[in-house]
Amino acid sequence: MTLMQLFGAIFIAYGPPASLFIITIARNPLRVIVMMAGMFFWLVSLLLSSIWWFAVVPLRDQLAFALTFSVLFQELMRFGYYKLLRKAEDGLQQFNQTGPPDPTAPSGANESTSDSTRHVYAYVAGLGFGVMSGIFQLVNVVADSRGPGTVGINGGPPNFLITSAFLTMAVVLLHIVWNILFFWGCETKKYHVNAIVVASHFLVSELSLLNQQHLYTVTLPVAYCLLVLQAAWAFKVVGGSASSIRNALRWKVHRYAL
Amino acid sequence: MIYTDVTGFSACVRRFNATHQIGCSSDFHGNTGVIHYMASVSDVQWLLDVGPHKPYIALMEPQVFLLPTVNKLTKSGKVSGIMVININSSQVIDEDFYFSPDLKCPNDNFGFYSSDNISSEYAHCGSVEWNPAGNGMNFMDFDIPIISLYNETEVQYLIKCYKDHNEPVNNRAQSYPLCAAELHSFMFGAKDTPTCMRRTQQTTNLEVSVFCDPIGDFNVWMTLKPTNKDNPLQEQSLIVAAAQIDSFSLFYNVQPGRGAEHAASSYITLLAVAQALGALNTNIKQNMTDIMFAFFQGESYDYIGSSRMVYDMLNGSFPYIPDASKTQPAFVTLKDIRYFLELNQLALVKNGNVYAHIDPITYPQTKTQTDELLDNLQMATFGNITIKRPDILNQPVPPASFQQFLRSKVKVPGIVLTDHQTEYQNNYYNSRFDSPELINIEEDYTSQVSPLAVELSEIATTVARALYKLARPHATDEESIRANVSTIHEMLYCFLVKANCPLFRSVVSKTESERLSNVSYDAYVGVFGTDQGSLGNFVYRLLGYFTGNLTWTEHNDSDETKDQCKDSDSDQISHYFFMQGPNPEDGYGYCVKSNVNLAKAQSPAFIDGQEDWTSTQYSTWTESQWSSTAFSARVYLKPSPEQESVIFCLGMVVVLMSLLVSYFFNARANILFSSI
């Protein structure tokens, strides 16, 4: 599909996470570390899923079987990372203090990790998870897209590349959102939130099986709807609201809320 | 999902001589183009007049693959490659079709009549145009890849892909996505032989880079009586019977066997003559003038084999460079040759007429011997064969190895036997159509001999008896000499259809017989190396089997057998090889001791220490090198340029948007997430 399509697909799928990384994470070494660890945890889940798939010899051809257990392992590793991060938080906080304690900061910031910091770590970990998942999802397709041909000589859909790219973008962003919700659910012991996250991950993944029958009109809209809804929910969870958006959009920023 | 590989094809490759580059090559990364199927001239015109989606790759039926059409396509700049369909060639072509990529005057500048001091009326086919079907395509330089498809399933797939996506409707082109192909056949060499040989010999880095190799192989020759240099040959004491082994086509390694009429008919007949004469008693052989059988390689490329043999004979190094420490056969010079008889193109004989061509320029000086040779041939005719001279008596000799012997300025008396009186009967000289089907050889193995085998056996018997009478003028038992029809039939099958056949299996060892090819061996001479090519190797083995001494050995193909049955370093007269014989299951075989020899068929222009790559006297043909993964082809759907731009623009938009949004979120983070 030539280099133009190759770069187009890469930009679509990895543009948002790359921009997020450059702008929000790159300058902050602690966040970089948390993100890298998140990527590593996702890789471990991939390793476990592969071993499981390889071990269960008779079901190797059944994609649905491998997929279901892969989602399960990913969620397990998400939980594992949460536990690790929770224990490591206070130590990380000490790393964060590069100078004397800041007297103007809100109370509680110097002693233990604040909620907002926790949400930031959840977001960063989710980005790590999502980027790794997105890379593995699209890298083979992108590699094949370099040549002069496009999908379709034996009857495939010609819009395969662009739908794959958009689906990957959705999955990456969804991982961020799921991670925020999941960590919040674990923290506040609202386990129904965790259940919703896991369920929606299963939903999106199993629906992608429909791609084999070229039912892109089902998978893409569902994935994006879920993304928008859960993003709104996560936004609320981390302290956003409609008024905060309105405030943020103002040109002049009022330093003190009146 | 995206690409379908095409593997059943042979590609046109690049070769060089002293001044030119010929053949085809793709670009380094391959040539891509939209497929356009051409079955008639109107399809060609559509592409030239209308076709908007250049570059195209033409998928041509063989009737359309002609020089004028190919020239039009390449000149238009719209075509980046050609695929020629080559399945069941003979069934597709009608009676009037002819195609020969060789010149109208083959080997023009290297024969006898174009050399210095020869009257020009015969030069450049002045009096007879031997190959009127010739279009010279093999000697043209195309800078697009041209491949020949031989797998029927793949051809059907390509045509279907074209019909589904590309076929114009109402003369209007279809829109994207279109069925397209990518062809790779990149050649490393360029420009001409002196340039690429010089580049090959330079070692600029520590790596060796090779750009081209000289072509050549080995001539196979033997004398009926072994000779020894301790008993030098007398003048005019040798009868030479010769034939050519090789031929070529536009495409490299095209299947099935080629050169059926051109070469196979003659060397198989000569092998049958050798078999008939080889069966004579040793006593009788001792009392005969010696007969030398010579099979030349590389003749199609400006007489490589015969020019080298003549060169060696003139320099006293035929058959071997004199070496006092070894037992060597007697040295042969041109003056030792009493009669020279060459067999050339014998499969399309009409009404039993075989023509004896005699050179008009040297005939006055060689009249006596030439007439003796002709008389003996005519007296020995067998079956329905008649040997006669062409009606026009001062017609030159056709392109044949004999011309190199004439060129040496020694007046060698000789005759060239062919099935054509003036122009070739062969409308497919040196092309992919000179196939077994052309001469009616069955594709399936059958023990019932073909009519062609019977005819060739009659010619072989004629020649064998004539040579016998020439070698033993007072003999009366020539009627006992008969060529073996079933051996000829077997040889035709084995050399042209399938090498894995009973005859070939019996002349190799057990391990070698397991590796025999299930198609025929290529008749192209190939690149000169230390080992002989497969086709020539079987000529060598069969000749040894027919004329040598067979010793029964107990073990089949074991190490002990190999030790007992091998050449000795100091003896260059006798050569040994092991063969398992006609009953391989028995577990034993035969050690063959024969005086069949190999002589280098390497052009004198490439002899180490005296290279002359710009030579106009000797063949300077070289073949370009290519990588081991050079030949590949694949088919896919080509997207429209709009689709590609759309995806790219979407990508840019997404990136820009996400940068803006991320910046916004980051800068206003403490306001956006302030409700905690």
PDB file of C-alpha atoms in Angstrom, chain A residues 1-2 4-5 7-9 11-12 15-16 19-20 23-24 31 115 119 144 147-154 158 160-162 166 169 235 237-241 244-245 247-251 253, chain B residues 1-4 32 157 161 165 177 179-180 182 634-641 643-652 654-655 658-660 662-666 668 671-676:
ATOM      1  CA  MET A   1       0.000   0.000   0.000  1.00  0.00           C
ATOM      2  CA  THR A   2       3.059   2.176  -0.257  1.00  0.00           C
ATOM      3  CA  MET A   4       1.928   6.958   2.319  1.00  0.00           C
ATOM      4  CA  GLN A   5      -0.528   4.470   3.666  1.00  0.00           C
ATOM      5  CA  PHE A   7       2.692   6.434   7.622  1.00  0.00           C
ATOM      6  CA  GLY A   8      -0.977   7.282   7.593  1.00  0.00           C
ATOM      7  CA  ALA A   9      -1.794   4.142   9.526  1.00  0.00           C
ATOM      8  CA  PHE A  11      -0.098   8.271  12.628  1.00  0.00           C
ATOM      9  CA  ILE A  12      -3.702   7.269  13.140  1.00  0.00           C
ATOM     10  CA  GLY A  15      -0.550   9.590  17.053  1.00  0.00           C
ATOM     11  CA  PRO A  16      -2.653  10.091  20.198  1.00  0.00           C
ATOM     12  CA  SER A  19       1.341  13.086  21.656  1.00  0.00           C
ATOM     13  CA  LEU A  20       0.296  12.188  25.173  1.00  0.00           C
ATOM     14  CA  ILE A  23       3.504  16.346  26.242  1.00  0.00           C
ATOM     15  CA  THR A  24       2.527  14.817  29.538  1.00  0.00           C
ATOM     16  CA  ARG A  31       6.020   8.991  34.987  1.00  0.00           C
ATOM     17  CA  ASP A 115      -5.551  11.168  45.077  1.00  0.00           C
ATOM     18  CA  HIS A 119      -4.963   9.050  39.224  1.00  0.00           C
ATOM     19  CA  ASP A 144       2.745  -5.649   5.216  1.00  0.00           C
ATOM     20  CA  GLY A 147       4.597  -3.015  -0.384  1.00  0.00           C
ATOM     21  CA  PRO A 148       2.719  -1.857  -3.445  1.00  0.00           C
ATOM     22  CA  GLY A 149      -0.432  -3.924  -2.932  1.00  0.00           C
ATOM     23  CA  THR A 150      -3.576  -3.488  -0.874  1.00  0.00           C
ATOM     24  CA  VAL A 151      -5.783  -6.120   0.687  1.00  0.00           C
ATOM     25  CA  GLY A 152      -8.282  -7.723  -1.601  1.00  0.00           C
ATOM     26  CA  ILE A 153      -6.858  -9.992  -4.262  1.00  0.00           C
ATOM     27  CA  ASN A 154      -8.460 -13.041  -2.745  1.00  0.00           C
ATOM     28  CA  PRO A 158     -10.008  -2.980   0.731  1.00  0.00           C
ATOM     29  CA  PHE A 160      -8.655  -3.185   6.019  1.00  0.00           C
ATOM     30  CA  LEU A 161      -5.738  -0.954   6.859  1.00  0.00           C
ATOM     31  CA  ILE A 162      -7.680   2.114   7.875  1.00  0.00           C
ATOM     32  CA  PHE A 166      -8.732   3.216  13.940  1.00  0.00           C
ATOM     33  CA  MET A 169      -6.326   3.826  18.313  1.00  0.00           C
ATOM     34  CA  PHE A 235     -13.146  12.193  33.542  1.00  0.00           C
ATOM     35  CA  VAL A 237     -13.821  10.224  38.509  1.00  0.00           C
ATOM     36  CA  VAL A 238     -10.587  12.151  38.280  1.00  0.00           C
ATOM     37  CA  GLY A 239     -12.274  15.373  39.176  1.00  0.00           C
ATOM     38  CA  GLY A 240     -13.477  16.854  35.986  1.00  0.00           C
ATOM     39  CA  SER A 241     -16.912  18.205  35.358  1.00  0.00           C
ATOM     40  CA  SER A 244     -14.324  22.681  34.894  1.00  0.00           C
ATOM     41  CA  ILE A 245     -14.269  22.272  31.131  1.00  0.00           C
ATOM     42  CA  ASN A 247     -13.492  27.202  33.038  1.00  0.00           C
ATOM     43  CA  ALA A 248     -10.593  25.665  31.234  1.00  0.00           C
ATOM     44  CA  LEU A 249     -11.824  26.906  27.908  1.00  0.00           C
ATOM     45  CA  ARG A 250     -11.758  30.507  29.017  1.00  0.00           C
ATOM     46  CA  TRP A 251      -8.968  32.487  27.598  1.00  0.00           C
ATOM     47  CA  VAL A 253      -7.690  31.889  33.661  1.00  0.00           C
TER      48      VAL A 253
ATOM     49  CA  MET B   1      -4.268 -11.704   1.846  1.00  0.00           C
ATOM     50  CA  ILE B   2      -2.375  -9.112  -0.102  1.00  0.00           C
ATOM     51  CA  TYR B   3       0.030 -10.922  -2.410  1.00  0.00           C
ATOM     52  CA  THR B   4      -0.113 -14.090  -4.444  1.00  0.00           C
ATOM     53  CA  THR B  32       5.378  -2.994 -10.982  1.00  0.00           C
ATOM     54  CA  TYR B 157      -5.416 -17.130 -11.959  1.00  0.00           C
ATOM     55  CA  CYS B 161      -7.759 -11.480 -11.824  1.00  0.00           C
ATOM     56  CA  HIS B 165     -10.748  -6.105 -12.001  1.00  0.00           C
ATOM     57  CA  PRO B 177      -8.348  -1.033  -7.290  1.00  0.00           C
ATOM     58  CA  CYS B 179      -4.985  -6.157 -10.510  1.00  0.00           C
ATOM     59  CA  ALA B 180      -1.250  -5.516 -10.705  1.00  0.00           C
ATOM     60  CA  GLU B 182       5.534  -6.970  -9.546  1.00  0.00           C
ATOM     61  CA  ARG B 634       3.784 -11.578  -7.314  1.00  0.00           C
ATOM     62  CA  VAL B 635       0.269 -10.376  -8.016  1.00  0.00           C
ATOM     63  CA  TYR B 636      -1.812  -8.014  -5.883  1.00  0.00           C
ATOM     64  CA  LEU B 637      -4.466  -5.319  -6.009  1.00  0.00           C
ATOM     65  CA  LYS B 638      -3.158  -1.836  -6.549  1.00  0.00           C
ATOM     66  CA  PRO B 639      -5.019   0.870  -4.604  1.00  0.00           C
ATOM     67  CA  SER B 640      -5.942   4.176  -6.133  1.00  0.00           C
ATOM     68  CA  PRO B 641      -3.617   7.072  -5.405  1.00  0.00           C
ATOM     69  CA  GLN B 643      -7.031   6.147  -1.245  1.00  0.00           C
ATOM     70  CA  GLU B 644      -3.417   6.409  -0.246  1.00  0.00           C
ATOM     71  CA  SER B 645      -3.574  10.178   0.131  1.00  0.00           C
ATOM     72  CA  VAL B 646      -6.762   9.967   2.157  1.00  0.00           C
ATOM     73  CA  ILE B 647      -5.212   7.675   4.711  1.00  0.00           C
ATOM     74  CA  PHE B 648      -2.109   9.806   4.940  1.00  0.00           C
ATOM     75  CA  CYS B 649      -4.100  12.991   5.424  1.00  0.00           C
ATOM     76  CA  LEU B 650      -6.289  11.370   8.036  1.00  0.00           C
ATOM     77  CA  GLY B 651      -3.165  10.353   9.855  1.00  0.00           C
ATOM     78  CA  MET B 652      -1.785  13.880   9.809  1.00  0.00           C
ATOM     79  CA  VAL B 654      -5.256  12.768  13.883  1.00  0.00           C
ATOM     80  CA  VAL B 655      -1.725  13.609  14.931  1.00  0.00           C
ATOM     81  CA  SER B 658      -4.126  14.804  19.406  1.00  0.00           C
ATOM     82  CA  LEU B 659      -1.167  17.141  19.883  1.00  0.00           C
ATOM     83  CA  LEU B 660      -3.514  20.060  20.417  1.00  0.00           C
ATOM     84  CA  SER B 662      -2.902  16.766  24.809  1.00  0.00           C
ATOM     85  CA  TYR B 663      -1.357  20.218  25.121  1.00  0.00           C
ATOM     86  CA  PHE B 664      -4.684  21.622  26.224  1.00  0.00           C
ATOM     87  CA  PHE B 665      -5.196  18.910  28.831  1.00  0.00           C
ATOM     88  CA  ASN B 666      -1.701  19.313  30.152  1.00  0.00           C
ATOM     89  CA  ARG B 668      -5.110  23.294  32.004  1.00  0.00           C
ATOM     90  CA  ILE B 671      -8.371  23.483  36.348  1.00  0.00           C
ATOM     91  CA  LEU B 672      -9.808  20.510  34.556  1.00  0.00           C
ATOM     92  CA  PHE B 673      -9.177  18.088  37.364  1.00  0.00           C
ATOM     93  CA  SER B 674      -9.855  20.478  40.179  1.00  0.00           C
ATOM     94  CA  SER B 675     -12.953  19.078  41.833  1.00  0.00           C
ATOM     95  CA  ILE B 676     -11.010  16.649  43.942  1.00  0.00           C
TER      96      ILE B 676
END
